[in-house]
């Protein structure tokens, strides 16, 4: 009897502590959001939101705080990064999980994971000496003459950074699929590609989308490495060769300086809030897509 | 109907010898039951017959499996047409991640068979004794079926590619007695057109269904023969012990 009681007690303790931890995490996130809201409130109450978000006029000393150039820059580098990185990393992950033998797979897993964990400033340094000159040459080939500090450089750098990250995550997803799944299609005489297309991808799509979303969030929030190659000019870029100024770079470069300008810190908090909201919207959109797929 | 002959088949996984020099001829046009205690290599033997074992990177396969005289592990053998010809039903059913209907028509579609119609789907679902239960929800995901229903769906799916040999790994392990009867009945009807190799744990099922029995014990093919003589007068000591329930 006492054993049973003790087991129940243990069970309850575990349940309650897990619940407690979850609540803790939620409180932390809510607190974070609360602080951002609180600090950006002066901005939001003084200016119409549409002006803050859709205006590109960023002249803090004149009291103009339009964030759209930064938002466009952030979206720009992240989307360029995603366009380069996600097909490559998903295909590489598919190759490793479906075609490569286990020796190759195991040999590559460690380097991929190490690459995924390299501090971004290292990527930034390499980016400055490799990507910048390359993009500069490329721009000349395209009939423009630029320094190479551009949204394209930022995007390429981010792509290289998040590639191992998405690859590593999606490989985990693909390898977690049970052998029976592939066997079921193979046993019917399906080719490897038919099996991938009709079974493997269908069963892994949730995880793969999650991997890409995490990659996007990482690219979108990346600060240092992007800052080093993107030029940091607060104007809406009109081509991939133009310099730009993403939100995280804005915050990191300016916080603590120019604080004498009224409302300046509030504007930076608003920038952080926008950053968070965009990542949130992207995750929600991904969930909606998955929900839609799940119903089919 | 193709004739299967197994010659000196050895399968090794790492240090573990799973099949030890198996030799046998599978008579065509009848039901062959493979029996033996758990872990003796029944599934492995079955999977070696349509090269599903190739998926296991560790498995080293030596010897020959002759299908109508040509070695399926030989250089000229085409694994896709082999698997179409030799269908396989897994021990644990795994519905393809698509609708019930698409599960059945998937095989015919990839092989480019002429008939992928609704009527074809119905025919095979009826054959597997599943039609009545699913006819109103053919478009719903197959994963929502019960395990026993999934097993019968796997049977329908296997039959739909029009194989000539059916390998079935404990095809009734998740079924209730009535479904077992339906499926066993189907196997009896099918055996005039197919060669059927059936793994079963249940000796009574082997007695009911099999024309020919193969007894495996720790990777060896111990004894084989026509069902009557196999059950009435087993020759090997281990077979006798197994039949009397002393080893299981
Ligand atoms: N992928 C594998 N790697 C290593 N050993 C394996 C593998 N698959 C099976 N084995 C081993 O091979 C032996 C035979 O397995 P098999 O699945 O063929 O047995 P079985 O007769 O079908 O058993 P059961 O009746 O329980 O299904 C077992 O000892 C098992 O542990
Ligand atoms: Mg088995």
PDB file of C-alpha atoms in Angstrom, chain B residues 1-247:
ATOM      1  CA  UNK B   1       4.013 -19.310 -61.311  1.00  0.00           C
ATOM      2  CA  UNK B   2       7.639 -18.760 -60.471  1.00  0.00           C
ATOM      3  CA  UNK B   3       9.669 -21.300 -58.662  1.00  0.00           C
ATOM      4  CA  UNK B   4      11.885 -20.239 -55.779  1.00  0.00           C
ATOM      5  CA  UNK B   5      14.991 -22.149 -54.852  1.00  0.00           C
ATOM      6  CA  UNK B   6      17.279 -21.134 -52.024  1.00  0.00           C
ATOM      7  CA  UNK B   7      20.890 -22.283 -52.276  1.00  0.00           C
ATOM      8  CA  UNK B   8      23.431 -22.044 -49.452  1.00  0.00           C
ATOM      9  CA  UNK B   9      21.943 -18.823 -48.147  1.00  0.00           C
ATOM     10  CA  UNK B  10      23.916 -17.220 -45.358  1.00  0.00           C
ATOM     11  CA  UNK B  11      23.012 -13.937 -43.732  1.00  0.00           C
ATOM     12  CA  UNK B  12      25.256 -12.229 -41.272  1.00  0.00           C
ATOM     13  CA  UNK B  13      24.752  -9.034 -39.271  1.00  0.00           C
ATOM     14  CA  UNK B  14      28.036  -7.978 -37.735  1.00  0.00           C
ATOM     15  CA  UNK B  15      29.203 -11.005 -35.773  1.00  0.00           C
ATOM     16  CA  UNK B  16      25.765 -12.512 -35.637  1.00  0.00           C
ATOM     17  CA  UNK B  17      25.052 -15.257 -38.136  1.00  0.00           C
ATOM     18  CA  UNK B  18      21.290 -14.945 -38.628  1.00  0.00           C
ATOM     19  CA  UNK B  19      20.788 -17.536 -41.369  1.00  0.00           C
ATOM     20  CA  UNK B  20      23.073 -20.547 -41.555  1.00  0.00           C
ATOM     21  CA  UNK B  21      23.420 -22.227 -44.899  1.00  0.00           C
ATOM     22  CA  UNK B  22      19.748 -22.440 -45.744  1.00  0.00           C
ATOM     23  CA  UNK B  23      18.797 -24.677 -48.639  1.00  0.00           C
ATOM     24  CA  UNK B  24      15.290 -25.313 -49.827  1.00  0.00           C
ATOM     25  CA  UNK B  25      12.903 -25.408 -52.722  1.00  0.00           C
ATOM     26  CA  UNK B  26       9.648 -23.559 -52.324  1.00  0.00           C
ATOM     27  CA  UNK B  27       6.975 -25.541 -54.129  1.00  0.00           C
ATOM     28  CA  UNK B  28       4.832 -23.281 -56.283  1.00  0.00           C
ATOM     29  CA  UNK B  29       1.097 -22.999 -56.292  1.00  0.00           C
ATOM     30  CA  UNK B  30       0.675 -23.808 -52.653  1.00  0.00           C
ATOM     31  CA  UNK B  31       0.955 -22.288 -49.242  1.00  0.00           C
ATOM     32  CA  UNK B  32       4.304 -22.679 -47.569  1.00  0.00           C
ATOM     33  CA  UNK B  33       4.456 -21.953 -43.861  1.00  0.00           C
ATOM     34  CA  UNK B  34       7.664 -21.012 -42.108  1.00  0.00           C
ATOM     35  CA  UNK B  35       7.440 -21.814 -38.416  1.00  0.00           C
ATOM     36  CA  UNK B  36       9.885 -21.588 -35.591  1.00  0.00           C
ATOM     37  CA  UNK B  37      10.539 -19.890 -32.269  1.00  0.00           C
ATOM     38  CA  UNK B  38      10.875 -16.144 -31.990  1.00  0.00           C
ATOM     39  CA  UNK B  39      14.198 -14.807 -33.212  1.00  0.00           C
ATOM     40  CA  UNK B  40      15.054 -17.890 -35.269  1.00  0.00           C
ATOM     41  CA  UNK B  41      15.329 -15.948 -38.514  1.00  0.00           C
ATOM     42  CA  UNK B  42      11.907 -16.351 -40.136  1.00  0.00           C
ATOM     43  CA  UNK B  43      11.519 -12.691 -41.025  1.00  0.00           C
ATOM     44  CA  UNK B  44      15.084 -12.535 -42.257  1.00  0.00           C
ATOM     45  CA  UNK B  45      14.556 -15.520 -44.522  1.00  0.00           C
ATOM     46  CA  UNK B  46      11.376 -14.006 -45.894  1.00  0.00           C
ATOM     47  CA  UNK B  47      12.999 -10.632 -46.518  1.00  0.00           C
ATOM     48  CA  UNK B  48      15.884 -12.261 -48.328  1.00  0.00           C
ATOM     49  CA  UNK B  49      13.437 -13.533 -50.942  1.00  0.00           C
ATOM     50  CA  UNK B  50      12.636 -10.109 -52.379  1.00  0.00           C
ATOM     51  CA  UNK B  51      15.845  -8.375 -51.391  1.00  0.00           C
ATOM     52  CA  UNK B  52      14.277  -6.243 -48.699  1.00  0.00           C
ATOM     53  CA  UNK B  53      17.282  -7.275 -46.688  1.00  0.00           C
ATOM     54  CA  UNK B  54      19.288  -4.946 -48.911  1.00  0.00           C
ATOM     55  CA  UNK B  55      17.899  -2.059 -46.867  1.00  0.00           C
ATOM     56  CA  UNK B  56      19.797  -3.300 -43.869  1.00  0.00           C
ATOM     57  CA  UNK B  57      23.328  -1.978 -44.307  1.00  0.00           C
ATOM     58  CA  UNK B  58      24.752  -4.459 -41.829  1.00  0.00           C
ATOM     59  CA  UNK B  59      23.373  -7.537 -43.489  1.00  0.00           C
ATOM     60  CA  UNK B  60      25.902  -9.536 -45.473  1.00  0.00           C
ATOM     61  CA  UNK B  61      24.160 -11.939 -47.789  1.00  0.00           C
ATOM     62  CA  UNK B  62      25.855 -14.913 -49.377  1.00  0.00           C
ATOM     63  CA  UNK B  63      24.428 -17.689 -51.470  1.00  0.00           C
ATOM     64  CA  UNK B  64      21.730 -17.713 -54.067  1.00  0.00           C
ATOM     65  CA  UNK B  65      18.003 -17.260 -54.309  1.00  0.00           C
ATOM     66  CA  UNK B  66      16.882 -18.558 -57.650  1.00  0.00           C
ATOM     67  CA  UNK B  67      13.666 -17.260 -59.104  1.00  0.00           C
ATOM     68  CA  UNK B  68      12.813 -19.411 -62.091  1.00  0.00           C
ATOM     69  CA  UNK B  69      16.444 -20.349 -62.287  1.00  0.00           C
ATOM     70  CA  UNK B  70      18.030 -16.912 -62.201  1.00  0.00           C
ATOM     71  CA  UNK B  71      19.705 -15.571 -59.113  1.00  0.00           C
ATOM     72  CA  UNK B  72      17.901 -12.534 -57.683  1.00  0.00           C
ATOM     73  CA  UNK B  73      21.208 -11.399 -56.185  1.00  0.00           C
ATOM     74  CA  UNK B  74      22.918 -11.791 -59.535  1.00  0.00           C
ATOM     75  CA  UNK B  75      24.170  -8.885 -61.617  1.00  0.00           C
ATOM     76  CA  UNK B  76      21.457  -8.973 -64.223  1.00  0.00           C
ATOM     77  CA  UNK B  77      18.585  -9.032 -61.756  1.00  0.00           C
ATOM     78  CA  UNK B  78      16.343  -5.986 -61.572  1.00  0.00           C
ATOM     79  CA  UNK B  79      15.307  -5.329 -58.020  1.00  0.00           C
ATOM     80  CA  UNK B  80      12.221  -3.237 -58.837  1.00  0.00           C
ATOM     81  CA  UNK B  81      10.607  -5.830 -61.066  1.00  0.00           C
ATOM     82  CA  UNK B  82      11.641  -8.501 -58.571  1.00  0.00           C
ATOM     83  CA  UNK B  83       9.751  -6.717 -55.807  1.00  0.00           C
ATOM     84  CA  UNK B  84       6.761  -6.260 -58.028  1.00  0.00           C
ATOM     85  CA  UNK B  85       6.778  -9.972 -58.773  1.00  0.00           C
ATOM     86  CA  UNK B  86       7.462 -10.982 -55.176  1.00  0.00           C
ATOM     87  CA  UNK B  87       5.210  -9.011 -52.856  1.00  0.00           C
ATOM     88  CA  UNK B  88       5.940  -8.622 -49.160  1.00  0.00           C
ATOM     89  CA  UNK B  89       3.660  -7.982 -46.184  1.00  0.00           C
ATOM     90  CA  UNK B  90       5.493  -6.792 -43.098  1.00  0.00           C
ATOM     91  CA  UNK B  91       5.065  -8.173 -39.612  1.00  0.00           C
ATOM     92  CA  UNK B  92       3.979  -4.768 -38.355  1.00  0.00           C
ATOM     93  CA  UNK B  93       1.650  -3.000 -40.775  1.00  0.00           C
ATOM     94  CA  UNK B  94       2.777   0.454 -41.835  1.00  0.00           C
ATOM     95  CA  UNK B  95       0.149   2.455 -43.719  1.00  0.00           C
ATOM     96  CA  UNK B  96       1.637   4.736 -46.345  1.00  0.00           C
ATOM     97  CA  UNK B  97       1.005   8.355 -45.363  1.00  0.00           C
ATOM     98  CA  UNK B  98      -1.939   8.816 -47.722  1.00  0.00           C
ATOM     99  CA  UNK B  99      -5.601   7.941 -47.987  1.00  0.00           C
ATOM    100  CA  UNK B 100      -6.933   4.408 -47.794  1.00  0.00           C
ATOM    101  CA  UNK B 101      -7.684   4.460 -51.488  1.00  0.00           C
ATOM    102  CA  UNK B 102      -4.247   5.792 -52.418  1.00  0.00           C
ATOM    103  CA  UNK B 103      -2.611   3.109 -50.317  1.00  0.00           C
ATOM    104  CA  UNK B 104      -4.108   0.516 -52.612  1.00  0.00           C
ATOM    105  CA  UNK B 105      -3.546   2.371 -55.869  1.00  0.00           C
ATOM    106  CA  UNK B 106       0.004   3.496 -55.029  1.00  0.00           C
ATOM    107  CA  UNK B 107       1.637   0.275 -56.235  1.00  0.00           C
ATOM    108  CA  UNK B 108      -0.311   0.004 -59.492  1.00  0.00           C
ATOM    109  CA  UNK B 109       0.412   3.677 -60.195  1.00  0.00           C
ATOM    110  CA  UNK B 110       4.167   3.518 -59.743  1.00  0.00           C
ATOM    111  CA  UNK B 111       4.344   0.369 -61.839  1.00  0.00           C
ATOM    112  CA  UNK B 112       2.199   1.930 -64.535  1.00  0.00           C
ATOM    113  CA  UNK B 113      -0.431  -0.802 -64.434  1.00  0.00           C
ATOM    114  CA  UNK B 114      -3.388  -0.110 -66.738  1.00  0.00           C
ATOM    115  CA  UNK B 115      -6.072  -0.256 -64.048  1.00  0.00           C
ATOM    116  CA  UNK B 116      -5.787   2.232 -61.185  1.00  0.00           C
ATOM    117  CA  UNK B 117      -9.505   2.866 -61.008  1.00  0.00           C
ATOM    118  CA  UNK B 118     -11.854   3.001 -58.086  1.00  0.00           C
ATOM    119  CA  UNK B 119     -13.126  -0.418 -59.131  1.00  0.00           C
ATOM    120  CA  UNK B 120      -9.672  -1.901 -58.809  1.00  0.00           C
ATOM    121  CA  UNK B 121      -9.336  -0.440 -55.304  1.00  0.00           C
ATOM    122  CA  UNK B 122     -12.682  -1.913 -54.341  1.00  0.00           C
ATOM    123  CA  UNK B 123     -11.764  -5.315 -55.735  1.00  0.00           C
ATOM    124  CA  UNK B 124      -8.591  -5.613 -53.665  1.00  0.00           C
ATOM    125  CA  UNK B 125     -10.159  -4.184 -50.532  1.00  0.00           C
ATOM    126  CA  UNK B 126     -12.871  -6.825 -50.860  1.00  0.00           C
ATOM    127  CA  UNK B 127     -10.243  -9.481 -51.385  1.00  0.00           C
ATOM    128  CA  UNK B 128      -8.598  -8.477 -48.121  1.00  0.00           C
ATOM    129  CA  UNK B 129     -11.946  -8.421 -46.320  1.00  0.00           C
ATOM    130  CA  UNK B 130     -11.735  -4.716 -45.573  1.00  0.00           C
ATOM    131  CA  UNK B 131     -14.169  -3.183 -48.041  1.00  0.00           C
ATOM    132  CA  UNK B 132     -17.296  -3.103 -45.901  1.00  0.00           C
ATOM    133  CA  UNK B 133     -15.516  -1.291 -43.076  1.00  0.00           C
ATOM    134  CA  UNK B 134     -13.901   1.436 -45.164  1.00  0.00           C
ATOM    135  CA  UNK B 135     -16.129   1.953 -48.189  1.00  0.00           C
ATOM    136  CA  UNK B 136     -17.528   5.194 -46.774  1.00  0.00           C
ATOM    137  CA  UNK B 137     -14.176   6.744 -45.927  1.00  0.00           C
ATOM    138  CA  UNK B 138     -11.821   5.816 -48.711  1.00  0.00           C
ATOM    139  CA  UNK B 139     -10.380   9.324 -48.702  1.00  0.00           C
ATOM    140  CA  UNK B 140      -9.526   9.455 -45.034  1.00  0.00           C
ATOM    141  CA  UNK B 141      -5.934   8.841 -43.920  1.00  0.00           C
ATOM    142  CA  UNK B 142      -4.987   5.198 -43.651  1.00  0.00           C
ATOM    143  CA  UNK B 143      -3.141   5.847 -40.400  1.00  0.00           C
ATOM    144  CA  UNK B 144      -6.493   6.253 -38.659  1.00  0.00           C
ATOM    145  CA  UNK B 145      -7.393   2.605 -39.196  1.00  0.00           C
ATOM    146  CA  UNK B 146      -7.038   0.113 -36.364  1.00  0.00           C
ATOM    147  CA  UNK B 147      -3.998  -2.151 -36.431  1.00  0.00           C
ATOM    148  CA  UNK B 148      -6.048  -5.087 -37.648  1.00  0.00           C
ATOM    149  CA  UNK B 149      -7.544  -2.968 -40.412  1.00  0.00           C
ATOM    150  CA  UNK B 150      -4.083  -1.717 -41.326  1.00  0.00           C
ATOM    151  CA  UNK B 151      -2.931  -5.296 -41.650  1.00  0.00           C
ATOM    152  CA  UNK B 152      -5.711  -6.090 -44.085  1.00  0.00           C
ATOM    153  CA  UNK B 153      -4.990  -2.852 -45.951  1.00  0.00           C
ATOM    154  CA  UNK B 154      -1.388  -4.001 -46.283  1.00  0.00           C
ATOM    155  CA  UNK B 155      -2.678  -7.233 -47.790  1.00  0.00           C
ATOM    156  CA  UNK B 156      -4.837  -5.330 -50.283  1.00  0.00           C
ATOM    157  CA  UNK B 157      -1.899  -3.084 -51.108  1.00  0.00           C
ATOM    158  CA  UNK B 158       0.370  -6.072 -51.697  1.00  0.00           C
ATOM    159  CA  UNK B 159      -2.134  -7.863 -53.900  1.00  0.00           C
ATOM    160  CA  UNK B 160      -2.858  -4.738 -55.935  1.00  0.00           C
ATOM    161  CA  UNK B 161       0.566  -4.733 -57.627  1.00  0.00           C
ATOM    162  CA  UNK B 162      -0.368  -8.152 -59.042  1.00  0.00           C
ATOM    163  CA  UNK B 163       2.562 -10.133 -57.672  1.00  0.00           C
ATOM    164  CA  UNK B 164       3.156 -13.774 -58.480  1.00  0.00           C
ATOM    165  CA  UNK B 165       4.594 -14.628 -55.103  1.00  0.00           C
ATOM    166  CA  UNK B 166       3.261 -13.342 -51.799  1.00  0.00           C
ATOM    167  CA  UNK B 167       5.516 -13.232 -48.786  1.00  0.00           C
ATOM    168  CA  UNK B 168       3.478 -12.636 -45.665  1.00  0.00           C
ATOM    169  CA  UNK B 169       5.076 -12.146 -42.267  1.00  0.00           C
ATOM    170  CA  UNK B 170       2.521 -13.140 -39.632  1.00  0.00           C
ATOM    171  CA  UNK B 171      -0.288 -11.596 -41.635  1.00  0.00           C
ATOM    172  CA  UNK B 172      -2.964 -12.305 -39.043  1.00  0.00           C
ATOM    173  CA  UNK B 173      -1.068 -11.447 -35.860  1.00  0.00           C
ATOM    174  CA  UNK B 174      -3.229  -8.412 -35.105  1.00  0.00           C
ATOM    175  CA  UNK B 175      -6.580  -9.777 -36.230  1.00  0.00           C
ATOM    176  CA  UNK B 176      -9.624 -10.984 -34.361  1.00  0.00           C
ATOM    177  CA  UNK B 177     -10.778 -14.572 -34.992  1.00  0.00           C
ATOM    178  CA  UNK B 178     -13.352 -13.541 -37.580  1.00  0.00           C
ATOM    179  CA  UNK B 179     -10.909 -11.454 -39.608  1.00  0.00           C
ATOM    180  CA  UNK B 180      -8.388 -14.281 -39.315  1.00  0.00           C
ATOM    181  CA  UNK B 181     -10.962 -16.574 -40.905  1.00  0.00           C
ATOM    182  CA  UNK B 182     -11.587 -14.091 -43.722  1.00  0.00           C
ATOM    183  CA  UNK B 183      -7.901 -13.623 -44.458  1.00  0.00           C
ATOM    184  CA  UNK B 184      -7.104 -17.336 -44.224  1.00  0.00           C
ATOM    185  CA  UNK B 185      -9.947 -18.013 -46.583  1.00  0.00           C
ATOM    186  CA  UNK B 186      -8.492 -15.478 -49.015  1.00  0.00           C
ATOM    187  CA  UNK B 187      -5.108 -17.147 -48.856  1.00  0.00           C
ATOM    188  CA  UNK B 188      -6.706 -20.488 -49.705  1.00  0.00           C
ATOM    189  CA  UNK B 189      -8.425 -18.918 -52.712  1.00  0.00           C
ATOM    190  CA  UNK B 190      -5.247 -17.154 -53.781  1.00  0.00           C
ATOM    191  CA  UNK B 191      -3.013 -20.169 -53.718  1.00  0.00           C
ATOM    192  CA  UNK B 192      -4.209 -21.452 -57.057  1.00  0.00           C
ATOM    193  CA  UNK B 193      -2.709 -18.355 -58.689  1.00  0.00           C
ATOM    194  CA  UNK B 194       0.133 -17.429 -56.386  1.00  0.00           C
ATOM    195  CA  UNK B 195       2.986 -18.956 -54.544  1.00  0.00           C
ATOM    196  CA  UNK B 196       2.416 -18.005 -50.940  1.00  0.00           C
ATOM    197  CA  UNK B 197       5.058 -18.057 -48.249  1.00  0.00           C
ATOM    198  CA  UNK B 198       3.680 -17.376 -44.834  1.00  0.00           C
ATOM    199  CA  UNK B 199       5.489 -16.891 -41.551  1.00  0.00           C
ATOM    200  CA  UNK B 200       3.437 -17.841 -38.571  1.00  0.00           C
ATOM    201  CA  UNK B 201       3.865 -18.256 -34.866  1.00  0.00           C
ATOM    202  CA  UNK B 202       0.711 -20.206 -34.586  1.00  0.00           C
ATOM    203  CA  UNK B 203       1.095 -23.899 -35.234  1.00  0.00           C
ATOM    204  CA  UNK B 204      -2.634 -24.351 -35.606  1.00  0.00           C
ATOM    205  CA  UNK B 205      -2.649 -21.807 -38.400  1.00  0.00           C
ATOM    206  CA  UNK B 206       0.105 -23.695 -40.155  1.00  0.00           C
ATOM    207  CA  UNK B 207      -1.937 -26.882 -39.781  1.00  0.00           C
ATOM    208  CA  UNK B 208      -5.021 -25.179 -41.172  1.00  0.00           C
ATOM    209  CA  UNK B 209      -3.367 -23.483 -44.106  1.00  0.00           C
ATOM    210  CA  UNK B 210      -0.063 -24.938 -45.102  1.00  0.00           C
ATOM    211  CA  UNK B 211       0.628 -27.469 -47.801  1.00  0.00           C
ATOM    212  CA  UNK B 212       4.289 -27.386 -47.066  1.00  0.00           C
ATOM    213  CA  UNK B 213       6.082 -26.494 -43.836  1.00  0.00           C
ATOM    214  CA  UNK B 214       9.577 -25.199 -43.129  1.00  0.00           C
ATOM    215  CA  UNK B 215      10.869 -25.339 -39.583  1.00  0.00           C
ATOM    216  CA  UNK B 216      13.617 -22.922 -38.587  1.00  0.00           C
ATOM    217  CA  UNK B 217      15.616 -23.057 -35.409  1.00  0.00           C
ATOM    218  CA  UNK B 218      18.283 -20.472 -34.477  1.00  0.00           C
ATOM    219  CA  UNK B 219      19.084 -19.625 -38.057  1.00  0.00           C
ATOM    220  CA  UNK B 220      19.079 -23.153 -39.401  1.00  0.00           C
ATOM    221  CA  UNK B 221      16.524 -24.748 -41.594  1.00  0.00           C
ATOM    222  CA  UNK B 222      15.973 -27.847 -39.513  1.00  0.00           C
ATOM    223  CA  UNK B 223      13.262 -29.655 -41.362  1.00  0.00           C
ATOM    224  CA  UNK B 224      10.861 -29.184 -44.203  1.00  0.00           C
ATOM    225  CA  UNK B 225       8.300 -31.233 -45.972  1.00  0.00           C
ATOM    226  CA  UNK B 226       4.679 -31.630 -46.963  1.00  0.00           C
ATOM    227  CA  UNK B 227       2.405 -30.511 -44.143  1.00  0.00           C
ATOM    228  CA  UNK B 228       0.929 -33.936 -43.501  1.00  0.00           C
ATOM    229  CA  UNK B 229       4.161 -35.752 -42.988  1.00  0.00           C
ATOM    230  CA  UNK B 230       5.710 -32.785 -41.242  1.00  0.00           C
ATOM    231  CA  UNK B 231       3.066 -32.748 -38.547  1.00  0.00           C
ATOM    232  CA  UNK B 232       2.438 -36.486 -38.414  1.00  0.00           C
ATOM    233  CA  UNK B 233       5.970 -37.768 -38.513  1.00  0.00           C
ATOM    234  CA  UNK B 234       8.643 -35.138 -37.834  1.00  0.00           C
ATOM    235  CA  UNK B 235      12.108 -36.522 -38.361  1.00  0.00           C
ATOM    236  CA  UNK B 236      14.274 -34.178 -36.346  1.00  0.00           C
ATOM    237  CA  UNK B 237      14.417 -34.174 -32.571  1.00  0.00           C
ATOM    238  CA  UNK B 238      14.105 -30.377 -32.458  1.00  0.00           C
ATOM    239  CA  UNK B 239      11.021 -30.399 -34.670  1.00  0.00           C
ATOM    240  CA  UNK B 240       9.401 -32.912 -32.400  1.00  0.00           C
ATOM    241  CA  UNK B 241      10.230 -30.807 -29.375  1.00  0.00           C
ATOM    242  CA  UNK B 242       8.830 -27.710 -31.059  1.00  0.00           C
ATOM    243  CA  UNK B 243       5.635 -29.424 -32.152  1.00  0.00           C
ATOM    244  CA  UNK B 244       5.048 -30.778 -28.683  1.00  0.00           C
ATOM    245  CA  UNK B 245       5.557 -27.328 -27.233  1.00  0.00           C
ATOM    246  CA  UNK B 246       8.791 -28.097 -25.400  1.00  0.00           C
ATOM    247  CA  UNK B 247      10.626 -25.296 -27.198  1.00  0.00           C
TER     248      UNK B 247
END
